mmCIF file of C-alpha atoms in Angstrom:
data_model
loop_
_atom_site.group_PDB
_atom_site.id
_atom_site.type_symbol
_atom_site.label_atom_id
_atom_site.label_comp_id
_atom_site.label_asym_id
_atom_site.label_seq_id
_atom_site.Cartn_x
_atom_site.Cartn_y
_atom_site.Cartn_z
ATOM 1 C CA MET O 1365 -54.326 -14.237 -63.157
ATOM 2 C CA ALA O 1366 -54.771 -17.641 -61.518
ATOM 3 C CA ILE O 1367 -54.087 -20.902 -63.333
ATOM 4 C CA GLY O 1368 -57.811 -21.706 -63.513
ATOM 5 C CA GLU O 1369 -58.491 -18.485 -65.383
ATOM 6 C CA ARG O 1370 -55.660 -19.263 -67.792
ATOM 7 C CA ILE O 1371 -57.024 -22.775 -68.411
ATOM 8 C CA HIS O 1372 -60.466 -21.300 -69.103
ATOM 9 C CA PHE O 1373 -58.996 -18.673 -71.423
ATOM 10 C CA PHE O 1374 -57.040 -21.135 -73.551
ATOM 11 C CA ARG O 1375 -59.811 -23.752 -73.524
ATOM 12 C CA THR O 1376 -62.388 -21.288 -74.854
ATOM 13 C CA MET O 1377 -59.868 -19.844 -77.294
ATOM 14 C CA ARG O 1378 -59.408 -23.368 -78.689
ATOM 15 C CA GLY O 1379 -63.190 -23.884 -78.827
ATOM 16 C CA MET O 1380 -63.102 -26.818 -76.427
ATOM 17 C CA THR O 1381 -65.751 -27.777 -73.909
ATOM 18 C CA GLN O 1382 -64.755 -28.700 -70.367
ATOM 19 C CA LYS O 1383 -65.842 -32.284 -71.067
ATOM 20 C CA TYR O 1384 -63.741 -32.488 -74.250
ATOM 21 C CA LEU O 1385 -60.621 -31.136 -72.551
ATOM 22 C CA GLY O 1386 -61.114 -33.333 -69.502
ATOM 23 C CA MET O 1387 -61.488 -36.430 -71.671
ATOM 24 C CA ALA O 1388 -58.417 -35.416 -73.699
ATOM 25 C CA LEU O 1389 -56.530 -35.423 -70.389
ATOM 26 C CA GLY O 1390 -57.749 -38.952 -69.680
ATOM 27 C CA PHE O 1391 -60.466 -38.212 -67.125
ATOM 28 C CA PRO O 1392 -63.558 -40.457 -67.303
ATOM 29 C CA GLU O 1393 -66.338 -39.046 -69.503
ATOM 30 C CA LYS O 1394 -68.724 -39.025 -66.542
ATOM 31 C CA SER O 1395 -66.565 -36.640 -64.480
ATOM 32 C CA ALA O 1396 -64.340 -34.907 -67.078
ATOM 33 C CA ASP O 1397 -66.333 -31.652 -67.156
ATOM 34 C CA VAL O 1398 -66.636 -31.526 -63.360
ATOM 35 C CA ARG O 1399 -62.882 -31.923 -62.941
ATOM 36 C CA LEU O 1400 -62.161 -29.136 -65.444
ATOM 37 C CA ALA O 1401 -64.744 -26.885 -63.797
ATOM 38 C CA GLN O 1402 -62.962 -27.424 -60.474
ATOM 39 C CA TYR O 1403 -59.655 -26.362 -62.010
ATOM 40 C CA GLU O 1404 -61.186 -23.348 -63.718
ATOM 41 C CA ASN O 1405 -63.047 -22.077 -60.650
ATOM 42 C CA GLY O 1406 -60.010 -22.591 -58.423
ATOM 43 C CA SER O 1407 -61.497 -25.190 -56.076
ATOM 44 C CA ARG O 1408 -58.753 -27.575 -57.262
ATOM 45 C CA THR O 1409 -55.245 -26.840 -58.479
ATOM 46 C CA PRO O 1410 -53.796 -29.169 -61.103
ATOM 47 C CA LYS O 1411 -50.591 -30.960 -60.151
ATOM 48 C CA ALA O 1412 -47.491 -30.447 -62.282
ATOM 49 C CA ASP O 1413 -48.151 -33.513 -64.452
ATOM 50 C CA VAL O 1414 -51.739 -32.418 -65.149
ATOM 51 C CA THR O 1415 -50.553 -28.876 -65.905
ATOM 52 C CA ALA O 1416 -48.034 -30.309 -68.385
ATOM 53 C CA ALA O 1417 -50.776 -32.409 -70.006
ATOM 54 C CA LEU O 1418 -53.133 -29.397 -70.132
ATOM 55 C CA ALA O 1419 -50.430 -27.361 -71.829
ATOM 56 C CA GLN O 1420 -49.855 -30.096 -74.388
ATOM 57 C CA VAL O 1421 -53.561 -30.500 -75.224
ATOM 58 C CA LEU O 1422 -54.072 -26.720 -75.327
ATOM 59 C CA ASP O 1423 -50.895 -26.354 -77.428
ATOM 60 C CA VAL O 1424 -49.258 -23.819 -75.123
ATOM 61 C CA SER O 1425 -46.192 -23.717 -72.922
ATOM 62 C CA PRO O 1426 -46.806 -24.844 -69.328
ATOM 63 C CA LYS O 1427 -45.467 -21.385 -68.398
ATOM 64 C CA ALA O 1428 -48.469 -19.861 -70.177
ATOM 65 C CA LEU O 1429 -50.719 -21.616 -67.651
ATOM 66 C CA ASP O 1430 -48.641 -20.902 -64.549
ATOM 67 C CA VAL O 1431 -49.243 -17.999 -62.248
ATOM 68 C CA PRO O 1432 -46.586 -15.637 -63.622
ATOM 69 C CA ASP O 1433 -43.283 -15.252 -61.834
ATOM 70 C CA ILE O 1434 -42.230 -11.760 -62.816
ATOM 71 C CA ASP O 1435 -38.873 -12.308 -61.164
ATOM 72 C CA SER O 1436 -37.828 -14.302 -64.222
ATOM 73 C CA TYR O 1437 -37.674 -13.052 -67.782
ATOM 74 C CA THR O 1438 -39.858 -15.912 -69.013
ATOM 75 C CA GLY O 1439 -42.442 -15.234 -66.311
ATOM 76 C CA LEU O 1440 -42.394 -11.545 -67.143
ATOM 77 C CA MET O 1441 -42.953 -12.292 -70.836
ATOM 78 C CA HIS O 1442 -45.913 -14.547 -70.027
ATOM 79 C CA THR O 1443 -47.346 -11.790 -67.841
ATOM 80 C CA LEU O 1444 -47.131 -9.424 -70.810
ATOM 81 C CA PHE O 1445 -48.755 -12.044 -73.070
ATOM 82 C CA THR O 1446 -51.613 -12.343 -70.547
ATOM 83 C CA LEU O 1447 -52.017 -8.567 -70.591
ATOM 84 C CA GLU O 1448 -52.227 -8.761 -74.374
ATOM 85 C CA ASP O 1449 -54.913 -11.448 -74.168
ATOM 86 C CA ASN O 1450 -57.012 -9.790 -71.487
ATOM 87 C CA TYR O 1451 -56.403 -6.063 -71.806
ATOM 88 C CA GLY O 1452 -55.438 -5.417 -75.410
ATOM 89 C CA LEU O 1453 -51.775 -4.692 -74.690
ATOM 90 C CA LYS O 1454 -49.899 -4.538 -78.003
ATOM 91 C CA ILE O 1455 -46.201 -4.454 -78.752
ATOM 92 C CA SER O 1456 -45.203 -1.853 -81.292
ATOM 93 C CA GLU O 1457 -42.339 0.294 -82.515
ATOM 94 C CA MET O 1458 -42.140 4.056 -82.384
ATOM 95 C CA ASP O 1459 -39.158 6.183 -83.362
ATOM 96 C CA GLY O 1460 -36.916 3.123 -83.416
ATOM 97 C CA GLU O 1461 -37.936 2.085 -79.887
ATOM 98 C CA VAL O 1462 -40.018 -0.889 -78.808
ATOM 99 C CA CYS O 1463 -43.112 0.278 -76.973
ATOM 100 C CA LEU O 1464 -46.280 -1.151 -75.491
ATOM 101 C CA LYS O 1465 -49.694 0.247 -76.394
ATOM 102 C CA VAL O 1466 -53.224 -0.567 -75.299
ATOM 103 C CA ASP O 1467 -55.951 -1.227 -77.848
ATOM 104 C CA VAL O 1468 -58.791 0.577 -76.071
ATOM 105 C CA ARG O 1469 -61.313 -0.914 -78.505
ATOM 106 C CA LYS O 1470 -60.704 -4.465 -77.259
ATOM 107 C CA SER O 1471 -62.875 -4.222 -74.141
ATOM 108 C CA LYS O 1472 -64.012 -2.131 -71.230
ATOM 109 C CA ASP O 1473 -61.067 -3.552 -69.277
ATOM 110 C CA SER O 1474 -58.572 -2.448 -71.923
ATOM 111 C CA ALA O 1475 -60.051 1.066 -71.878
ATOM 112 C CA ARG O 1476 -59.674 1.112 -68.078
ATOM 113 C CA LEU O 1477 -56.060 -0.101 -68.320
ATOM 114 C CA HIS O 1478 -55.400 2.684 -70.814
ATOM 115 C CA GLU O 1479 -56.780 5.267 -68.364
ATOM 116 C CA MET O 1480 -54.590 3.907 -65.568
ATOM 117 C CA LEU O 1481 -51.487 3.934 -67.754
ATOM 118 C CA CYS O 1482 -52.258 7.505 -68.806
ATOM 119 C CA SER O 1483 -52.413 8.468 -65.126
ATOM 120 C CA TRP O 1484 -49.040 6.853 -64.574
ATOM 121 C CA GLN O 1485 -47.595 8.605 -67.615
ATOM 122 C CA GLN O 1486 -48.829 11.989 -66.340
ATOM 123 C CA VAL O 1487 -47.149 11.513 -62.969
ATOM 124 C CA ALA O 1488 -43.958 10.247 -64.674
ATOM 125 C CA ALA O 1489 -43.995 13.348 -66.900
ATOM 126 C CA MET O 1490 -44.297 15.532 -63.795
ATOM 127 C CA LEU O 1491 -41.196 13.823 -62.383
ATOM 128 C CA GLU O 1492 -39.319 14.252 -65.667
ATOM 129 C CA ALA O 1493 -40.242 17.960 -65.769
ATOM 130 C CA GLY O 1494 -39.071 18.460 -62.188
ATOM 131 C CA GLU O 1495 -42.592 19.294 -60.997
ATOM 132 C CA ILE O 1496 -42.479 16.557 -58.348
ATOM 133 C CA SER O 1497 -39.645 14.791 -56.564
ATOM 134 C CA LYS O 1498 -38.609 11.162 -56.993
ATOM 135 C CA GLU O 1499 -39.914 10.631 -53.464
ATOM 136 C CA ASP O 1500 -43.349 11.976 -54.461
ATOM 137 C CA TYR O 1501 -43.310 9.836 -57.598
ATOM 138 C CA ASP O 1502 -42.476 6.751 -55.563
ATOM 139 C CA LYS O 1503 -45.225 7.597 -53.059
ATOM 140 C CA TRP O 1504 -47.676 7.739 -55.952
ATOM 141 C CA ARG O 1505 -46.490 4.365 -57.335
ATOM 142 C CA TYR O 1506 -46.199 2.479 -54.071
ATOM 143 C CA HIS O 1507 -49.549 3.689 -52.739
ATOM 144 C CA TYR O 1508 -51.431 3.367 -56.010
ATOM 145 C CA PRO O 1509 -54.336 4.060 -56.418
ATOM 146 C CA GLU O 1510 -54.555 6.101 -53.217
ATOM 147 C CA PHE O 1511 -52.831 9.187 -54.672
ATOM 148 C CA ASP O 1512 -54.233 8.857 -58.180
ATOM 149 C CA ALA O 1513 -56.461 11.891 -58.629
ATOM 150 C CA THR O 1514 -57.646 10.654 -62.041
ATOM 151 C CA GLN O 1515 -59.501 7.631 -60.670
ATOM 152 C CA LYS O 1516 -63.131 7.873 -61.737
ATOM 153 C CA TRP O 1517 -64.310 6.136 -58.604
ATOM 154 C CA ALA O 1518 -62.647 8.712 -56.361
ATOM 155 C CA LYS O 1519 -65.254 11.149 -55.122
ATOM 156 C CA VAL O 1520 -62.800 13.560 -53.545
ATOM 157 C CA MET O 1521 -59.063 13.937 -53.380
ATOM 158 C CA SER O 1522 -57.590 11.970 -50.488
ATOM 159 C CA GLN O 1523 -56.277 13.978 -47.554
ATOM 160 C CA ARG O 1524 -52.823 12.419 -48.044
ATOM 161 C CA LEU O 1525 -52.734 13.474 -51.695
ATOM 162 C CA SER O 1526 -53.941 16.964 -50.804
ATOM 163 C CA ASP O 1527 -51.259 17.268 -48.099
ATOM 164 C CA MET O 1528 -48.552 15.935 -50.439
ATOM 165 C CA LEU O 1529 -49.463 18.375 -53.209
ATOM 166 C CA LEU O 1530 -49.728 21.298 -50.782
ATOM 167 C CA THR O 1531 -46.299 20.474 -49.338
ATOM 168 C CA GLN O 1532 -44.864 20.209 -52.849
ATOM 169 C CA MET O 1533 -46.340 23.564 -53.921
ATOM 170 C CA GLU O 1534 -45.170 25.294 -50.737
ATOM 171 C CA GLY O 1535 -41.658 23.972 -51.356
ATOM 172 C CA GLU O 1536 -41.606 25.618 -54.811
ATOM 173 C CA GLU O 1537 -42.280 29.097 -53.459
#
């Protein structure tokens, strides 16, 4: 999610108008809403000092506004927080283990995320059961959604998926 989308999310969550937030940042009343609209629609990117000021006014960490860097633990956590905000991802505990769940009632997007995660879980279960190889599992992951037969938008199974499954089944005989 881009920084503009994050600004919009937190601004609306706080019940602020673009004009109010822009004025709180010190922009002139006449252009405050225009400036915020430019940030939110991505036609302008706020500099580091403006991002820091936005974070302060919105009462969030500047990292919560940044485009996530999943190569750091903090960036990864903020990515997960964004998934919670937008897709109903919830942290939970099951059998003494921390787990992530999707609240499918949150939105159409959360229901779609749930479907995609279920597809992933099915393929992972096939790997665990020895029904497919690690190579086939990795092909599924690294070419997603090409090999995902559960996609609702897919009219027919792709030729590559058909060939992969046929090869796999022939190898089991």
